[in-house]
mmCIF file of C-alpha atoms and ligand atoms in Angstrom:
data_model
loop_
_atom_site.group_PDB
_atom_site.id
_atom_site.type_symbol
_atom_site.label_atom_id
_atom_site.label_comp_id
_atom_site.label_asym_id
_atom_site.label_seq_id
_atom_site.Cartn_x
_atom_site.Cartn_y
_atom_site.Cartn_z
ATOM 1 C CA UNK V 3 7.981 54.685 -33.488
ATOM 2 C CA UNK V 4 7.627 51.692 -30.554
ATOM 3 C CA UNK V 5 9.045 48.405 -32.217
ATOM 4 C CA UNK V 6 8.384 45.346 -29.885
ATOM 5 C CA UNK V 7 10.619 42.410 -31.666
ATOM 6 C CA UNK V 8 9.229 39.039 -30.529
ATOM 7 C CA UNK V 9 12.130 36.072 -30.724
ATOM 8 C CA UNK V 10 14.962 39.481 -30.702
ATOM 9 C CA UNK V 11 17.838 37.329 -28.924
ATOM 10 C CA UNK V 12 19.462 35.498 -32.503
ATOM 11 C CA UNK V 13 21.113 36.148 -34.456
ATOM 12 C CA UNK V 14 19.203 38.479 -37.020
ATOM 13 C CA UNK V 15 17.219 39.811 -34.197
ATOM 14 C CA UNK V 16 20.106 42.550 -32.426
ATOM 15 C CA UNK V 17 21.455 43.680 -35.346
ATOM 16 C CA UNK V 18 17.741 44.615 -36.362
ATOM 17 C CA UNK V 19 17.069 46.083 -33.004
ATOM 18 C CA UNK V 20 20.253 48.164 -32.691
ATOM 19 C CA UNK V 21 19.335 49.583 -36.460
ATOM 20 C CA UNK V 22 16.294 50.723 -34.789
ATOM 21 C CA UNK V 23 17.476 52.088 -32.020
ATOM 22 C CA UNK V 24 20.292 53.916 -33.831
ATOM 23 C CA UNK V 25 17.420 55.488 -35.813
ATOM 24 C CA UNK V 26 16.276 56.500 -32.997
ATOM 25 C CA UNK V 27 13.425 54.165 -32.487
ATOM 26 C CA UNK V 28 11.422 52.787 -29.252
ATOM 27 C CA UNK V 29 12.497 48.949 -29.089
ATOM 28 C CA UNK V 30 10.904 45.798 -26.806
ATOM 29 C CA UNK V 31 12.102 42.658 -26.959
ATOM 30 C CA UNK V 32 10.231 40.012 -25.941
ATOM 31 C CA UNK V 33 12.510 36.196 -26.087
ATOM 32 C CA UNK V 34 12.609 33.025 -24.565
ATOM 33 C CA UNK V 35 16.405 33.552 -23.672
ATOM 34 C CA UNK V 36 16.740 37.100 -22.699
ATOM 35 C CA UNK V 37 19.956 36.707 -21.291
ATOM 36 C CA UNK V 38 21.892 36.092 -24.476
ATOM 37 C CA UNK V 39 25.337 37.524 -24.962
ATOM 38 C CA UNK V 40 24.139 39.137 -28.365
ATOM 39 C CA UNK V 41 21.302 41.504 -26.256
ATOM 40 C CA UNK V 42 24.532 42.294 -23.845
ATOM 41 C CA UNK V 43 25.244 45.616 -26.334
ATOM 42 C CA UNK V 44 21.641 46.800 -26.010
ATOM 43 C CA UNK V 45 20.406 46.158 -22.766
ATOM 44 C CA UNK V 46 20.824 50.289 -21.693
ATOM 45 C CA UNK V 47 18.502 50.978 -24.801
ATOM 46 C CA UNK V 48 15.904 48.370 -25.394
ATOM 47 C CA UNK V 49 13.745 46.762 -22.590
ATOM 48 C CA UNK V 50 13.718 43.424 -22.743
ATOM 49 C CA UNK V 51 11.826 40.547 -21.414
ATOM 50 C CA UNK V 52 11.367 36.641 -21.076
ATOM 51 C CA UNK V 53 8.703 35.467 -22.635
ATOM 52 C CA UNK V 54 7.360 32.208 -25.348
ATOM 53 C CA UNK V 55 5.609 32.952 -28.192
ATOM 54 C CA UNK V 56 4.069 29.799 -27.802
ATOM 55 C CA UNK V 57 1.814 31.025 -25.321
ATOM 56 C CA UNK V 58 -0.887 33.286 -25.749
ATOM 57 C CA UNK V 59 -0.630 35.030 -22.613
ATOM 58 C CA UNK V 60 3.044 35.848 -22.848
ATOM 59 C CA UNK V 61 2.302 37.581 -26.300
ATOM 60 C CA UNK V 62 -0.651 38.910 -25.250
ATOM 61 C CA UNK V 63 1.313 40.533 -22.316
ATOM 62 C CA UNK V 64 4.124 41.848 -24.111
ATOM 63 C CA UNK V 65 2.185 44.061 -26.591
ATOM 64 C CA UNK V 66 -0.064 45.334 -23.882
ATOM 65 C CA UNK V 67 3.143 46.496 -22.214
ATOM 66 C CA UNK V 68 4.720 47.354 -25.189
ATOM 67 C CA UNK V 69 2.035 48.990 -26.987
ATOM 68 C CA UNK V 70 3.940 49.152 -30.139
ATOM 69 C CA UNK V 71 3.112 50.551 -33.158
ATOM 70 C CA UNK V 72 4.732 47.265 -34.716
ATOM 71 C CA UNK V 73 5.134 44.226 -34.254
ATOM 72 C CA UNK V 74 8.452 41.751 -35.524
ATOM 73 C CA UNK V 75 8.774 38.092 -35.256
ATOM 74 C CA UNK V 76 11.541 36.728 -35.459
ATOM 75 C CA UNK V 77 11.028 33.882 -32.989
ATOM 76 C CA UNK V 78 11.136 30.371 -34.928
ATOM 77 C CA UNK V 79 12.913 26.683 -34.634
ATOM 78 C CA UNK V 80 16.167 26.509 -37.129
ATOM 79 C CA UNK V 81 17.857 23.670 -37.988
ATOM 80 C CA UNK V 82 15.847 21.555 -35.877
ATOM 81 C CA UNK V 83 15.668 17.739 -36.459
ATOM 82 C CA UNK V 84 12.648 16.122 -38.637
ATOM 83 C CA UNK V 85 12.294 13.296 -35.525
ATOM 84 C CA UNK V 86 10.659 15.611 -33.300
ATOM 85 C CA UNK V 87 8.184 17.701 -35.357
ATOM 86 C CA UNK V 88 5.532 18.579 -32.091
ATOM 87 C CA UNK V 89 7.947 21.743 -30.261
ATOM 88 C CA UNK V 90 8.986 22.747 -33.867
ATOM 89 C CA UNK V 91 4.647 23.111 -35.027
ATOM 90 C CA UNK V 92 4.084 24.571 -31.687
ATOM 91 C CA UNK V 93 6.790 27.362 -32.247
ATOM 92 C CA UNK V 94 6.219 27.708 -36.342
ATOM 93 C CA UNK V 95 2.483 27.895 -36.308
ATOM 94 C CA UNK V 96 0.956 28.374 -33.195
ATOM 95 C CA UNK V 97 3.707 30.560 -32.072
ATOM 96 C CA UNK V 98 2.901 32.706 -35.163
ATOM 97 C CA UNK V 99 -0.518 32.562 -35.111
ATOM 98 C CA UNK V 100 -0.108 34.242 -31.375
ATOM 99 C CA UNK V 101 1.247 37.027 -32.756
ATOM 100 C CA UNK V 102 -1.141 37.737 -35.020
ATOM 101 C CA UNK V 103 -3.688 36.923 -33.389
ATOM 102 C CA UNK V 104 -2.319 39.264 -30.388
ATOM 103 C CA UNK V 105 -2.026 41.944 -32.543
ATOM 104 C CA UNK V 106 -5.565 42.079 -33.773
ATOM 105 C CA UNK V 107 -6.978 41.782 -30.694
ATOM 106 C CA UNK V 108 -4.871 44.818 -29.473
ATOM 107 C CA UNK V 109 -5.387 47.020 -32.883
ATOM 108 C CA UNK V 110 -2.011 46.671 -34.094
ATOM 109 C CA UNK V 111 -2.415 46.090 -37.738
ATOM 110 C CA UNK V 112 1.224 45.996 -38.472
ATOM 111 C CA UNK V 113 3.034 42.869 -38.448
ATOM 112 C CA UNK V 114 6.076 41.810 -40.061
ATOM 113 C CA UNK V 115 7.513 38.239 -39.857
ATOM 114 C CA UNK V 116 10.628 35.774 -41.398
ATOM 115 C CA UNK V 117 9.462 33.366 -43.936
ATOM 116 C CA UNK V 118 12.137 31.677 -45.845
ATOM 117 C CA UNK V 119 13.743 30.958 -49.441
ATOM 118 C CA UNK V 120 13.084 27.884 -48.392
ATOM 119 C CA UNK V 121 9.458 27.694 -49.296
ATOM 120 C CA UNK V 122 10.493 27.381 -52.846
ATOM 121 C CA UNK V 123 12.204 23.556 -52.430
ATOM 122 C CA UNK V 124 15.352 22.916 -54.041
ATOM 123 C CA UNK V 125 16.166 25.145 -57.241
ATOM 124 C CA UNK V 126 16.404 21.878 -59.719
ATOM 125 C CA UNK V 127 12.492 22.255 -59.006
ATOM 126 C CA UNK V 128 12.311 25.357 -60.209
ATOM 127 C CA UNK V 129 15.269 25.233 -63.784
ATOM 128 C CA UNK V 130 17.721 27.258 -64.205
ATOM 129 C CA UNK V 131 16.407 30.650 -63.474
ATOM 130 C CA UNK V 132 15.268 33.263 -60.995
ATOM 131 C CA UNK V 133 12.535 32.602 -59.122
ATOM 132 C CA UNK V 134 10.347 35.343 -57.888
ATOM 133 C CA UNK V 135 7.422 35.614 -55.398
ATOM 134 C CA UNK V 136 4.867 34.554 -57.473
ATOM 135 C CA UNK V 137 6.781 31.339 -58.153
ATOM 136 C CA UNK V 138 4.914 28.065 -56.558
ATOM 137 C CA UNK V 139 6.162 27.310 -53.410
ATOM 138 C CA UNK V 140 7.657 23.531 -53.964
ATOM 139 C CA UNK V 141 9.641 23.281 -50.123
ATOM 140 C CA UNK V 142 8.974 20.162 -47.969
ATOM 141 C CA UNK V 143 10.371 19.001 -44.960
ATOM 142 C CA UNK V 144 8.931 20.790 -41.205
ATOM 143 C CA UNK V 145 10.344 24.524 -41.549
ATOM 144 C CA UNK V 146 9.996 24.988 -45.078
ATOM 145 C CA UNK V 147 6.259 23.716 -45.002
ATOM 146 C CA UNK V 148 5.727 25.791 -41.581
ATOM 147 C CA UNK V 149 6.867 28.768 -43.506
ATOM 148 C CA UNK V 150 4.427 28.331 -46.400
ATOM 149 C CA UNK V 151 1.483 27.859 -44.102
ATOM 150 C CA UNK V 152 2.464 31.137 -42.335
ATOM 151 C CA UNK V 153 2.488 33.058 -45.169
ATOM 152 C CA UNK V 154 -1.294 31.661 -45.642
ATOM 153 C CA UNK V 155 -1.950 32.531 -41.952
ATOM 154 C CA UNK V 156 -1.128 36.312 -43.062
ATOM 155 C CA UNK V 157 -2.849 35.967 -45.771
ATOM 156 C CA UNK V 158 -6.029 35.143 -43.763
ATOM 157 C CA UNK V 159 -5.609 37.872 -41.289
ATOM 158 C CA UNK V 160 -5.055 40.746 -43.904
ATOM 159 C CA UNK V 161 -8.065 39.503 -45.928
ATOM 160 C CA UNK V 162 -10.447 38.771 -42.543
ATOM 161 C CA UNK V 163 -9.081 41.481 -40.634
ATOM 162 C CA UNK V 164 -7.715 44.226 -42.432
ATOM 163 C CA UNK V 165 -4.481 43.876 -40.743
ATOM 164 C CA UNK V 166 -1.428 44.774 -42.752
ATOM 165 C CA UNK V 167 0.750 41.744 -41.881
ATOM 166 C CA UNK V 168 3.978 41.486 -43.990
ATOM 167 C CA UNK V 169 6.758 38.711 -44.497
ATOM 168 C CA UNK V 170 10.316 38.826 -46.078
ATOM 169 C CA UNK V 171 11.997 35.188 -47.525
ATOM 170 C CA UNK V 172 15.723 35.820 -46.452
ATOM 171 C CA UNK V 173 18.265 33.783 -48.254
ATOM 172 C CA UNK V 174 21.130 31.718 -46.866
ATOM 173 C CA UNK V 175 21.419 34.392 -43.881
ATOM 174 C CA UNK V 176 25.390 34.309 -43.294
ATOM 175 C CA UNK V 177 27.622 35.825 -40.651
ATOM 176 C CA UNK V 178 31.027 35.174 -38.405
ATOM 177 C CA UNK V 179 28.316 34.264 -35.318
ATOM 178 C CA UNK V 180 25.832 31.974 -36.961
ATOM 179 C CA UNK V 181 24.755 28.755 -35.121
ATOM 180 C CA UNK V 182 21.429 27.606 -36.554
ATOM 181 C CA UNK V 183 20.163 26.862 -40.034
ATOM 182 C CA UNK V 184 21.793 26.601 -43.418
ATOM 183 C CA UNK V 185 25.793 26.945 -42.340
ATOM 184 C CA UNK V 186 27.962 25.355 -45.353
ATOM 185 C CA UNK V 187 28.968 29.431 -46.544
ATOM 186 C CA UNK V 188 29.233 30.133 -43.138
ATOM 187 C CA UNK V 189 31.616 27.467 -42.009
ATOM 188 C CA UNK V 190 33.686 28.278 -45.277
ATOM 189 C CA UNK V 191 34.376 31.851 -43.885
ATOM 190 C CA UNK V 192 34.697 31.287 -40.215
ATOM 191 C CA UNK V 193 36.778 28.530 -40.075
ATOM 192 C CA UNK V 194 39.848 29.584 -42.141
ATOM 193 C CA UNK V 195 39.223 32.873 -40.316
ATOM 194 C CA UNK V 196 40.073 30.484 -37.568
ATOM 195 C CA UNK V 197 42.660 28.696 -38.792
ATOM 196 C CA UNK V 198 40.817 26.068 -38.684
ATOM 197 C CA UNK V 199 40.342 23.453 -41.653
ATOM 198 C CA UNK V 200 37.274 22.743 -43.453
ATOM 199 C CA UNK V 201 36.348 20.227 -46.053
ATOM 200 C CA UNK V 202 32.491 19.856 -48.195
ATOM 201 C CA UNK V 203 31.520 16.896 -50.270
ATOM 202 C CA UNK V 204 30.992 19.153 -53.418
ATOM 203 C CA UNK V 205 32.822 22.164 -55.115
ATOM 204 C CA UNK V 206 30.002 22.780 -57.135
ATOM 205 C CA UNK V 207 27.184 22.812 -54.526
ATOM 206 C CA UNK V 208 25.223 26.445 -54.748
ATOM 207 C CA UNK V 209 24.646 28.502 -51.709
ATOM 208 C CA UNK V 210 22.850 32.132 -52.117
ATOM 209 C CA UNK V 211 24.153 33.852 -48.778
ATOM 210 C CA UNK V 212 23.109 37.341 -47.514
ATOM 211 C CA UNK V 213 24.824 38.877 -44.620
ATOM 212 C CA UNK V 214 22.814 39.260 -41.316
ATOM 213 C CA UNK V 215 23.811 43.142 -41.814
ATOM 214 C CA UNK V 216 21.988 43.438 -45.132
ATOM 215 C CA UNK V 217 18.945 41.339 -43.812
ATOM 216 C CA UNK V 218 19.198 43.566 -40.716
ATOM 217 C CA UNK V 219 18.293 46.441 -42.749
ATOM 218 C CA UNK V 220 15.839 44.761 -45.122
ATOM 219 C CA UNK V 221 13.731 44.151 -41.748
ATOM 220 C CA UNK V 222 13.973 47.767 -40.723
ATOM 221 C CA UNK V 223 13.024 49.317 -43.678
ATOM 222 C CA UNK V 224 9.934 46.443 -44.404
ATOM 223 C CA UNK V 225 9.072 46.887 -40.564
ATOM 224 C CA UNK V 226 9.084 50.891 -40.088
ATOM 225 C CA UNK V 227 7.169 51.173 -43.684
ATOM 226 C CA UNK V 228 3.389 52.675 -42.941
ATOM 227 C CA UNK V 229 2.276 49.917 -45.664
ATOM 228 C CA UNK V 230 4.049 47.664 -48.068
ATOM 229 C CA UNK V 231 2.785 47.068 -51.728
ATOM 230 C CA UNK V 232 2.482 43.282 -51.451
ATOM 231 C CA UNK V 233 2.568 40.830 -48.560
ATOM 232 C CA UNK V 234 6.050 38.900 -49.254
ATOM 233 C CA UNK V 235 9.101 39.807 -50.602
ATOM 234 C CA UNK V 236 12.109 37.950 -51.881
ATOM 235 C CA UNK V 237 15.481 39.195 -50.316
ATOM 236 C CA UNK V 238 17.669 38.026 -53.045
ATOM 237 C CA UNK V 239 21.460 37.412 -52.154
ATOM 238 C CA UNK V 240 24.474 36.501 -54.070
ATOM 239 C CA UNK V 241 24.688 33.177 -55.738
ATOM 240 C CA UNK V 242 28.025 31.357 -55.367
ATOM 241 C CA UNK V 243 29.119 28.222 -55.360
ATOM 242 C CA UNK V 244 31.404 26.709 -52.353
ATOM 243 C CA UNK V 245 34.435 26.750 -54.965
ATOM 244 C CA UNK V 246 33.736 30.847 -55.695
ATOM 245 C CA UNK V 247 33.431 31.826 -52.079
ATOM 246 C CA UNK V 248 35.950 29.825 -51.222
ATOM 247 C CA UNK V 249 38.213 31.099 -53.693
ATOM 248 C CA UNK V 250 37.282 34.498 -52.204
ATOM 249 C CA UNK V 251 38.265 33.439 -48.457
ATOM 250 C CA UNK V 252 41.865 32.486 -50.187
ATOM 251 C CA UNK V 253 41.999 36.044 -51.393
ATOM 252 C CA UNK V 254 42.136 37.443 -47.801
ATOM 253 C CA UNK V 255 43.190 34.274 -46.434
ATOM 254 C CA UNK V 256 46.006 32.731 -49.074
ATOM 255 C CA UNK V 257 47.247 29.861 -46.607
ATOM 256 C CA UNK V 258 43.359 28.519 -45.957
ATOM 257 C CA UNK V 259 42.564 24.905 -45.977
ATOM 258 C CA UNK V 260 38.797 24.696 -47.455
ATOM 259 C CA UNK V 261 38.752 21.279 -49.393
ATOM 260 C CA UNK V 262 36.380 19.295 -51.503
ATOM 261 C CA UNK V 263 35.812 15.873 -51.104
ATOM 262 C CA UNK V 264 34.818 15.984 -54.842
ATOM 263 C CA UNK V 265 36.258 18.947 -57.074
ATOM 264 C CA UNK V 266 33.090 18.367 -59.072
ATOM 265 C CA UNK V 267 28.844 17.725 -58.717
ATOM 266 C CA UNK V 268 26.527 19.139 -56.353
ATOM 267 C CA UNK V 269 25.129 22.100 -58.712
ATOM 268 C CA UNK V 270 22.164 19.124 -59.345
ATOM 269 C CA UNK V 271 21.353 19.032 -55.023
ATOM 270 C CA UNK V 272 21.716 22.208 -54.414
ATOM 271 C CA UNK V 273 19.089 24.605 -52.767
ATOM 272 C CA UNK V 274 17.357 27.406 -54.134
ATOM 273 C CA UNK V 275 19.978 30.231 -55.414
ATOM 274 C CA UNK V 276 18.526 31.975 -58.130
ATOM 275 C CA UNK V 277 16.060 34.419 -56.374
ATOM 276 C CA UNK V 278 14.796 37.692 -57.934
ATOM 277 C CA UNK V 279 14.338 40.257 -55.342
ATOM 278 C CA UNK V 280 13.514 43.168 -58.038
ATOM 279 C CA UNK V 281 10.149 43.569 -56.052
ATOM 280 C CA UNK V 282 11.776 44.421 -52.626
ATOM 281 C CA UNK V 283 14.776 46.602 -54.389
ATOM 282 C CA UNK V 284 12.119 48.600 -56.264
ATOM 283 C CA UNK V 285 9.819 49.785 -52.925
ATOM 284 C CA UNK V 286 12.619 49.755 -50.688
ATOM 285 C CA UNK V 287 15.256 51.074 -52.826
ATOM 286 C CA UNK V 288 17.501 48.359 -50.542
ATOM 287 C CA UNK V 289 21.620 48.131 -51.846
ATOM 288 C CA UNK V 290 23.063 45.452 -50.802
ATOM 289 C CA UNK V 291 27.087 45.740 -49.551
ATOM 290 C CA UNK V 292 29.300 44.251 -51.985
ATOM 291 C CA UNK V 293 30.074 40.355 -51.273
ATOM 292 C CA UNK V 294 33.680 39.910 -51.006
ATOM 293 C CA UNK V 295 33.526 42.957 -48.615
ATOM 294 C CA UNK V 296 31.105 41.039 -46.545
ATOM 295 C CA UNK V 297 33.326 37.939 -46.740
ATOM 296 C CA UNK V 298 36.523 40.233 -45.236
ATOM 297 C CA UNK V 299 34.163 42.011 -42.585
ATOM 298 C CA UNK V 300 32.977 38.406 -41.370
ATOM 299 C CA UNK V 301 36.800 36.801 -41.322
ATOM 300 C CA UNK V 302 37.340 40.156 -39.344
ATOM 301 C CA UNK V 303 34.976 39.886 -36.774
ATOM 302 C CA UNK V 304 35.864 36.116 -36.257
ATOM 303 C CA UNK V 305 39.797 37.377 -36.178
ATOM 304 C CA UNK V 306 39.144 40.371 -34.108
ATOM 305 C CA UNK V 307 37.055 37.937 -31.076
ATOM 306 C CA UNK V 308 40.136 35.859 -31.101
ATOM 307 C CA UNK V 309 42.349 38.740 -30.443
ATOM 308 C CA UNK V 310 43.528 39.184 -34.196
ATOM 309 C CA UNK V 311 44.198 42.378 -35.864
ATOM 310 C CA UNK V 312 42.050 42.890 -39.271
ATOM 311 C CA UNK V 313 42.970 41.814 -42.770
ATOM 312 C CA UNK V 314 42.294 44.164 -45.274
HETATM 313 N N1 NAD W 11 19.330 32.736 -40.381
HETATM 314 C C1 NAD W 11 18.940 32.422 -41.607
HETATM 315 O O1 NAD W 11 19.749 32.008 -42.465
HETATM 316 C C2 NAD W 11 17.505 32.604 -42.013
HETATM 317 C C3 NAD W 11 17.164 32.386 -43.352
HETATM 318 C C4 NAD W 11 15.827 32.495 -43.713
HETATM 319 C C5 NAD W 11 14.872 32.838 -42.757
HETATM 320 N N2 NAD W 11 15.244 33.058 -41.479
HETATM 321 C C6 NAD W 11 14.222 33.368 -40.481
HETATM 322 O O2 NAD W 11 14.541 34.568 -39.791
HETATM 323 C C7 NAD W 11 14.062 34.486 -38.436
HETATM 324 C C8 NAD W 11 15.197 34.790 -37.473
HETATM 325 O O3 NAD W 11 16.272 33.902 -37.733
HETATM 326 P P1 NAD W 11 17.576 33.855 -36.848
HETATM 327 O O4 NAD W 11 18.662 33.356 -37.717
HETATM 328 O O5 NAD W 11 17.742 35.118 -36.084
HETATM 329 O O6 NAD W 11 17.161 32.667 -35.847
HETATM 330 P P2 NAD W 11 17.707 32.350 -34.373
HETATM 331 O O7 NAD W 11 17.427 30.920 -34.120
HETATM 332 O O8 NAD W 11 19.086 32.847 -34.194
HETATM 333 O O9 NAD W 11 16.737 33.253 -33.482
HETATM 334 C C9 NAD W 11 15.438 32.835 -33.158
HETATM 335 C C10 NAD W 11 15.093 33.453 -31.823
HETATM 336 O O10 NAD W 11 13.803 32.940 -31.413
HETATM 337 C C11 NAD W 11 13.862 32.729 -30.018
HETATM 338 N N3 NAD W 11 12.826 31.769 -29.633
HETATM 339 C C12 NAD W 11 12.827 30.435 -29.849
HETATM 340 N N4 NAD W 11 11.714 29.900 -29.317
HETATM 341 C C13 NAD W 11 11.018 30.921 -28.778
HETATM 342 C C14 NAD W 11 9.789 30.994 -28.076
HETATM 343 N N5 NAD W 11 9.051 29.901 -27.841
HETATM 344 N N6 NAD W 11 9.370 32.193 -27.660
HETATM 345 C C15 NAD W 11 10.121 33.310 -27.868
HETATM 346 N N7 NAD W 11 11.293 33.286 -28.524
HETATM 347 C C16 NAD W 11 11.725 32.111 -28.959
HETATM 348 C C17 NAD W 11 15.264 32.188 -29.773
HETATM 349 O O11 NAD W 11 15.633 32.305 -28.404
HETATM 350 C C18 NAD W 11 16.074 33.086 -30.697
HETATM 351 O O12 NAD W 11 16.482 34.262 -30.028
HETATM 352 C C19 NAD W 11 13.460 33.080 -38.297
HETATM 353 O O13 NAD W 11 12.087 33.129 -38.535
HETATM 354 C C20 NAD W 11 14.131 32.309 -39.402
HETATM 355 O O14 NAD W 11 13.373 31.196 -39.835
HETATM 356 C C21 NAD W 11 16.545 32.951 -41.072
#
């Protein structure tokens, strides 16, 4: 099968494309920073090319060279500041909207994009319970609304065009090399890895991380998938506070300073943790890797690029 990954240079975007290509798999990546470290590793197996999503012609261009039988976007503004709200619609929507729009007009009905846990808001909006897909989708703020409105624009293409366009709402995505986006479970690993120190304002505060390798996989399977049974699926993750994952850092890393301004609070503020992803583990039969494993295989990556030998 010909994948062509729009937005492939991040930091979800290799590990998904070296899946594929391990499965043997055609791969295209189209980015606006093609020369990023992460695509050094692939660059003999997947062609790659600059491009902006942004613009019509550059999408419309890739797939015509690409001619894939799907389509991936991963290409999207994270952690990007609420001041400045016109590059961060351009990329969200109209970026998005070029790929569907792209692929319709070049009879690719196949489509598979990133929404976000974040369209459900924080989970005090929610109670104290699992939220799953057909939960109402509460988020404000730029990306979390942009996400909600692209799961509409799918919506609209499937129904006007019989295109089979689906998303996935990854959790706190969470991994030694993570720049962008939700990073307080990140920094809590990477940092003691480090030997670095690393102090939050609450013990209690809730994070629901899922490693980029488990999210790598989800988009494989939801990608190479002929058709899915519904248009959006929950990942799901493991929901820990800062004082559990931190606790499970010490276990691998006994001498690690993570500190909390206060030992207690935060549970109240925290984002949305408690996410059923029963519908994707059902049709995709998707296991994730246990989480303290995780936790030692991201301390180990961060120990082995600083010349450290493994823990574990
Ligand atoms: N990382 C997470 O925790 C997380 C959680 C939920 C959802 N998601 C979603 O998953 C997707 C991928 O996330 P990621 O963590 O890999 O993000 P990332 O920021 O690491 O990667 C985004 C990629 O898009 C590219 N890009 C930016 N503007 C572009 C443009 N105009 N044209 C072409 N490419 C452009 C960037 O160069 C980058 O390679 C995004 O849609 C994101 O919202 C991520």
């Amino acid at each position: 099968m010909r994948v062509t990954v729009l937005g492939g240079s991040g930091f979800i975007g290799p590990r998904v494309m070296r899946r594929l290509v391990e499965h043997g798999h055609d791969v295209y990546c189209m980015d606006i920073n093609p020369s990023a470290a992460a695509l050094d590793p692939l660059r003999d197996q997947v062609e790659i090319t600059h491009g902006d999503v942004t613009l019509m012609d550059d999408v419309v261009e890739a797939l015509s060279a690409s001619k894939p039988d799907r389509v991936l976007n991963l290409a999207y503004a994270l952690g990007a500041s609420e001041a400045d709200p016109h590059p961060q619609v351009r990329l969200n929507i109209l970026g998005m909207d070029n790929c569907f729009e792209a692929a319709r007009i070049l009879a690719i009905r196949r489509v598979i994009y990133a929404s976000s846990l974040a369209v459900y808001g924080p989970q005090r909006l929610h109670g104290d319970r699992a939220v799953t897909e057909d939960d109402l989708c509460l988020g404000r703020g730029i990306y979390a609304v942009s996400k909600i409105f692209n799961e509409h624009q799918a919506e609209w293409y499937n129904r006007a065009y019989d295109m089979a366009i689906t998303g996935v709402r990854p959790a706190n995505i969470t991994g030694p090399d993570k720049q962008r986006g939700s990073m307080n479970h990140v920094q809590c690993q990477v940092l003691p890895a480090r030997g670095e120190p690393v102090t939050f304002p609450h013990a209690d505060a809730m994070t629901l991380p899922l490693h980029v390798e488990d999210i790598a996989e989800v988009f494989v399977r939801v990608t190479l998938a002929e058709q899915t049974a519904h248009a959006i699926y929950n990942s799901g993750g493991h929901a820990t506070s800062l004082r559990d994952l931190a606790e499970i850092v010490h276990r691998y890393l006994p001498d690690a300073e993570i500190n909390f301004e206060q030992e207690t609070g935060g549970y109240e503020g925290s984002g949305l943790h408690r996410m059923d992803n029963s519908r994707l583990v059902e049709e995709f039969e998707v296991e994730y890797a246990p989480f303290e494993q995780r936790v030692l295989e991201t301390i180990n990556a961060v120990r082995s690029a600083a010349g450290q030998p493994p823990l574990g």
